[in-house]
Short mmCIF file of C-alpha atoms in Angstrom, two decimals:
data_model
loop_
_atom_site.label_atom_id
_atom_site.label_comp_id
_atom_site.label_asym_id
_atom_site.label_seq_id
_atom_site.Cartn_x
_atom_site.Cartn_y
_atom_site.Cartn_z
CA MET G 8 23.22 -15.32 -0.69
CA THR G 9 25.72 -13.95 1.72
CA ALA G 10 24.54 -14.57 5.12
CA ASP G 11 25.99 -11.38 6.74
CA LEU G 12 24.21 -8.90 4.32
CA ARG G 13 21.77 -6.60 6.23
CA LEU G 14 18.96 -4.59 4.57
CA ILE G 15 18.00 -1.20 6.17
CA LEU G 16 14.88 0.13 4.80
CA PHE G 17 13.69 3.68 5.14
CA ASP G 18 10.39 5.44 4.77
CA VAL G 19 10.49 8.68 3.24
CA ASP G 20 8.06 11.32 4.09
CA GLY G 21 8.44 12.27 7.88
CA THR G 22 11.54 9.93 8.12
CA LEU G 23 14.24 11.24 5.72
CA VAL G 24 12.57 14.29 4.48
CA ASP G 25 10.29 17.01 6.08
CA SER G 26 7.72 17.13 3.32
CA GLN G 27 4.73 18.34 5.40
CA ALA G 28 4.56 21.87 3.83
CA ALA G 29 4.61 20.21 0.49
CA ILE G 30 2.02 17.49 1.45
CA VAL G 31 -0.51 19.98 3.10
CA GLY G 32 0.09 22.48 0.11
CA SER G 33 -0.81 19.81 -2.58
CA MET G 34 -3.77 18.31 -0.50
CA THR G 35 -5.24 21.85 -0.07
CA ALA G 36 -4.82 22.46 -3.88
CA ALA G 37 -6.49 19.08 -4.62
CA PHE G 38 -9.58 19.84 -2.30
CA ASP G 39 -9.85 23.33 -3.50
CA LYS G 40 -9.85 22.13 -7.09
CA VAL G 41 -13.19 20.06 -6.57
CA GLY G 42 -14.70 22.62 -4.24
CA LEU G 43 -14.65 20.59 -1.02
CA THR G 44 -13.47 21.64 2.46
CA VAL G 45 -9.80 21.16 3.15
CA PRO G 46 -9.32 18.82 6.09
CA ALA G 47 -7.31 20.13 9.00
CA ARG G 48 -3.57 20.05 8.85
CA GLN G 49 -3.14 17.31 11.45
CA THR G 50 -5.79 15.14 9.79
CA ILE G 51 -3.78 15.43 6.45
CA LEU G 52 -0.60 14.39 8.08
CA SER G 53 -2.16 11.63 10.00
CA ILE G 54 -2.46 9.81 6.63
CA VAL G 55 1.05 10.29 5.30
CA GLY G 56 2.52 6.80 4.54
CA LEU G 57 -0.80 5.53 2.99
CA SER G 58 -1.08 5.18 -0.78
CA LEU G 59 -3.00 8.17 -2.24
CA PRO G 60 -6.24 6.25 -2.94
CA GLN G 61 -6.38 4.91 0.64
CA ALA G 62 -5.57 8.53 2.03
CA MET G 63 -8.22 10.03 0.02
CA ALA G 64 -10.74 7.45 1.13
CA ARG G 65 -9.90 8.31 4.74
CA LEU G 66 -9.77 12.11 4.11
CA ALA G 67 -13.13 12.32 2.16
CA PRO G 68 -15.08 9.08 3.01
CA GLU G 69 -18.36 10.65 2.08
CA GLN G 70 -17.26 11.09 -1.57
CA ASP G 71 -17.79 8.58 -4.13
CA GLU G 72 -14.72 6.75 -5.89
CA GLY G 73 -14.92 9.35 -8.82
CA VAL G 74 -14.40 12.35 -6.52
CA GLN G 75 -11.72 10.59 -4.57
CA ALA G 76 -9.97 9.67 -7.91
CA GLU G 77 -10.11 13.49 -8.93
CA LEU G 78 -8.56 14.25 -5.47
CA VAL G 79 -5.74 11.81 -6.09
CA GLN G 80 -5.01 13.29 -9.62
CA GLY G 81 -5.25 16.77 -8.29
CA TYR G 82 -2.80 16.04 -5.39
CA LYS G 83 -0.23 14.32 -7.95
CA ASP G 84 -0.50 17.28 -10.33
CA SER G 85 0.21 19.95 -7.64
CA TYR G 86 2.92 17.98 -6.06
CA ARG G 87 4.78 17.48 -9.33
CA ASP G 88 4.44 21.26 -10.12
CA GLN G 89 5.75 22.10 -6.68
CA ARG G 90 8.65 19.61 -6.93
CA LEU G 91 9.81 20.72 -10.36
CA ALA G 92 9.61 24.51 -9.34
CA GLN G 93 11.47 24.10 -5.97
CA GLY G 94 13.85 21.17 -6.41
CA ALA G 95 15.45 19.96 -3.24
CA ALA G 96 13.81 22.63 -1.14
CA HIS G 97 10.57 21.05 -1.87
CA SER G 98 11.09 18.30 0.66
CA PRO G 99 14.27 19.13 2.67
CA LEU G 100 16.29 16.37 4.32
CA TYR G 101 16.09 16.12 8.15
CA PRO G 102 19.14 17.15 9.91
CA GLY G 103 21.55 14.30 9.96
CA ALA G 104 19.84 12.19 7.28
CA MET G 105 22.26 12.39 4.48
CA GLU G 106 25.21 11.95 7.08
CA MET G 107 23.74 8.83 8.50
CA LEU G 108 22.84 7.46 5.23
CA GLU G 109 26.61 8.00 4.05
CA VAL G 110 27.77 6.35 7.25
CA LEU G 111 25.58 3.22 6.72
CA HIS G 112 26.29 3.00 3.12
CA ALA G 113 29.95 2.98 3.83
CA VAL G 114 29.64 -0.50 5.61
CA PRO G 115 30.05 -3.23 3.16
CA GLU G 116 27.54 -5.42 4.90
CA ASN G 117 24.79 -2.90 4.66
CA LEU G 118 22.32 -2.60 1.93
CA LEU G 119 20.11 0.46 1.92
CA GLY G 120 16.55 0.61 0.55
CA VAL G 121 13.34 2.65 0.51
CA ALA G 122 9.83 1.60 1.32
CA THR G 123 7.26 4.57 0.80
CA GLY G 124 3.77 5.46 0.01
CA LYS G 125 5.14 7.79 -2.63
CA SER G 126 4.82 7.10 -6.48
CA LYS G 127 7.83 5.95 -8.44
CA ARG G 128 7.96 9.39 -10.22
CA GLY G 129 7.82 11.25 -6.89
CA LEU G 130 10.49 9.19 -5.09
CA ASP G 131 12.71 9.21 -8.22
CA GLY G 132 12.54 12.79 -8.30
CA LEU G 133 13.36 13.40 -4.71
CA ILE G 134 16.25 11.11 -4.85
CA GLU G 135 17.64 12.93 -7.84
CA ALA G 136 17.07 16.40 -6.22
CA HIS G 137 19.10 15.31 -3.17
CA GLY G 138 21.91 13.27 -5.04
CA MET G 139 20.92 10.09 -3.46
CA GLU G 140 20.81 7.80 -6.38
CA ARG G 141 23.89 5.59 -5.58
CA LEU G 142 22.59 4.88 -1.97
CA PHE G 143 19.46 2.59 -2.33
CA VAL G 144 19.59 -0.84 -3.89
CA THR G 145 15.87 -1.26 -3.81
CA ARG G 146 13.07 1.20 -4.00
CA GLN G 147 9.52 0.12 -3.25
CA VAL G 148 6.79 2.51 -4.11
CA ALA G 149 2.92 2.87 -3.96
CA ASP G 150 2.59 2.02 -7.90
CA PHE G 151 3.46 -1.61 -7.43
CA HIS G 152 2.02 -2.75 -4.08
CA PRO G 153 -0.94 -2.60 -1.67
CA SER G 154 -0.81 0.38 0.74
CA LYS G 155 1.01 0.06 3.87
CA PRO G 156 0.80 -1.53 6.36
CA HIS G 157 0.53 -4.51 4.04
CA PRO G 158 3.85 -6.07 4.06
CA ALA G 159 4.25 -6.49 0.33
CA MET G 160 6.84 -3.55 0.01
CA ILE G 161 9.27 -5.21 2.36
CA HIS G 162 8.72 -8.77 1.05
CA ALA G 163 9.72 -7.39 -2.36
CA ALA G 164 12.70 -5.54 -1.07
CA LEU G 165 13.87 -8.52 0.83
CA ASP G 166 13.62 -10.72 -2.54
CA GLU G 167 15.37 -8.02 -4.41
CA ALA G 168 18.15 -7.53 -2.08
CA GLY G 169 18.60 -11.32 -1.24
CA VAL G 170 18.26 -10.91 2.64
CA GLU G 171 16.38 -12.74 5.19
CA PRO G 172 13.72 -11.09 7.33
CA ALA G 173 15.96 -11.41 10.52
CA ASN G 174 18.58 -9.33 8.82
CA CYS G 175 16.15 -6.62 7.79
CA VAL G 176 15.10 -3.42 9.68
CA MET G 177 12.45 -0.98 8.66
CA ILE G 178 12.84 2.53 9.96
CA GLY G 179 9.85 4.93 9.85
CA ASP G 180 7.72 7.58 11.65
CA THR G 181 4.13 6.23 11.39
CA SER G 182 2.07 3.32 12.80
CA PHE G 183 1.84 2.08 9.09
CA ASP G 184 5.50 1.66 8.89
CA MET G 185 5.78 -0.16 12.12
CA ASP G 186 2.81 -2.30 11.51
CA MET G 187 4.10 -3.19 7.98
CA ALA G 188 7.27 -4.15 9.67
CA ALA G 189 5.47 -6.44 11.97
CA ALA G 190 3.42 -8.05 9.33
CA ALA G 191 6.51 -8.80 7.31
CA GLY G 192 8.45 -10.29 10.27
CA VAL G 193 11.30 -7.72 10.51
CA ALA G 194 12.24 -5.33 13.28
CA GLY G 195 10.95 -1.77 13.16
CA ILE G 196 12.66 1.30 14.55
CA GLY G 197 10.42 4.34 14.91
CA VAL G 198 11.56 7.98 14.60
CA SER G 199 10.00 10.81 16.94
CA TRP G 200 10.54 13.70 14.69
CA GLY G 201 7.88 12.59 12.00
CA TYR G 202 4.03 12.74 11.56
CA HIS G 203 2.64 10.23 13.98
CA LYS G 204 3.23 10.74 17.75
CA PRO G 205 5.78 8.09 19.33
CA SER G 206 2.85 6.80 21.47
CA ALA G 207 1.30 5.58 18.04
CA LEU G 208 4.49 3.35 17.25
CA ALA G 209 3.45 0.72 19.80
CA SER G 210 4.97 -2.18 17.55
CA ALA G 211 8.34 -0.61 17.18
CA HIS G 212 11.26 -2.49 18.52
CA THR G 213 12.69 0.94 19.55
CA ILE G 214 12.05 4.57 19.01
CA ILE G 215 15.03 7.09 18.26
CA ASP G 216 14.94 10.99 18.68
CA THR G 217 17.96 11.82 16.30
CA PHE G 218 19.75 10.01 13.41
CA ASP G 219 22.95 9.65 15.40
CA GLN G 220 21.17 7.23 17.70
CA LEU G 221 20.39 4.92 14.81
CA PRO G 222 23.86 2.87 14.85
CA ASP G 223 23.20 1.83 18.56
CA ALA G 224 19.58 0.95 17.81
CA LEU G 225 20.64 -1.25 14.88
CA ALA G 226 23.37 -2.89 17.00
CA GLN G 227 20.85 -3.78 19.69
CA ILE G 228 18.71 -5.62 17.26
CA TRP G 229 21.69 -7.44 15.44
CA THR G 230 23.65 -8.27 18.45
#
């Protein structure tokens, strides 16, 4: 293992891409399909980052597991259909995201990765749509891990990259991301443009307002 390698992990929804319209649309379709009242937009966005079964358990706690499973499948079907129809426009990158990924990727010591509540199919489709296949050395998804804020995704990413926790940072927009980072023993950088208010990111090492603030935030952690 090379001691100076650093792993920079990104959440996806609300951090790299603005997928709120797609998420709310698919959640609306899922609830409509089973004849349930659609939760409020802000309620839907509050669960972004959780794995779908945990998200549905929060959004429809009065429903049994069978109905919650129908909601999960309805969401997946709608999200897939939207993504195939719209391509990259389905989940547009936030301003400065691609440019900053390229800047970070160009540094030999940096390894980039993803830790997301998305499915493997959803993440792979998004990465392909935006031409980001070469950027990430590790992709941790909901299919193979407990939901955030459990630290399993970060532990797996560290193992795959061969990096120690002290040389890893998790970047995300929700309390689930920051709590996952804390549970894994790595630093967390919160972003203010996502789906949780900055005040909810209490365990973050720091919070940035634009992508161009990220290099300085990383330097503060690793100096």
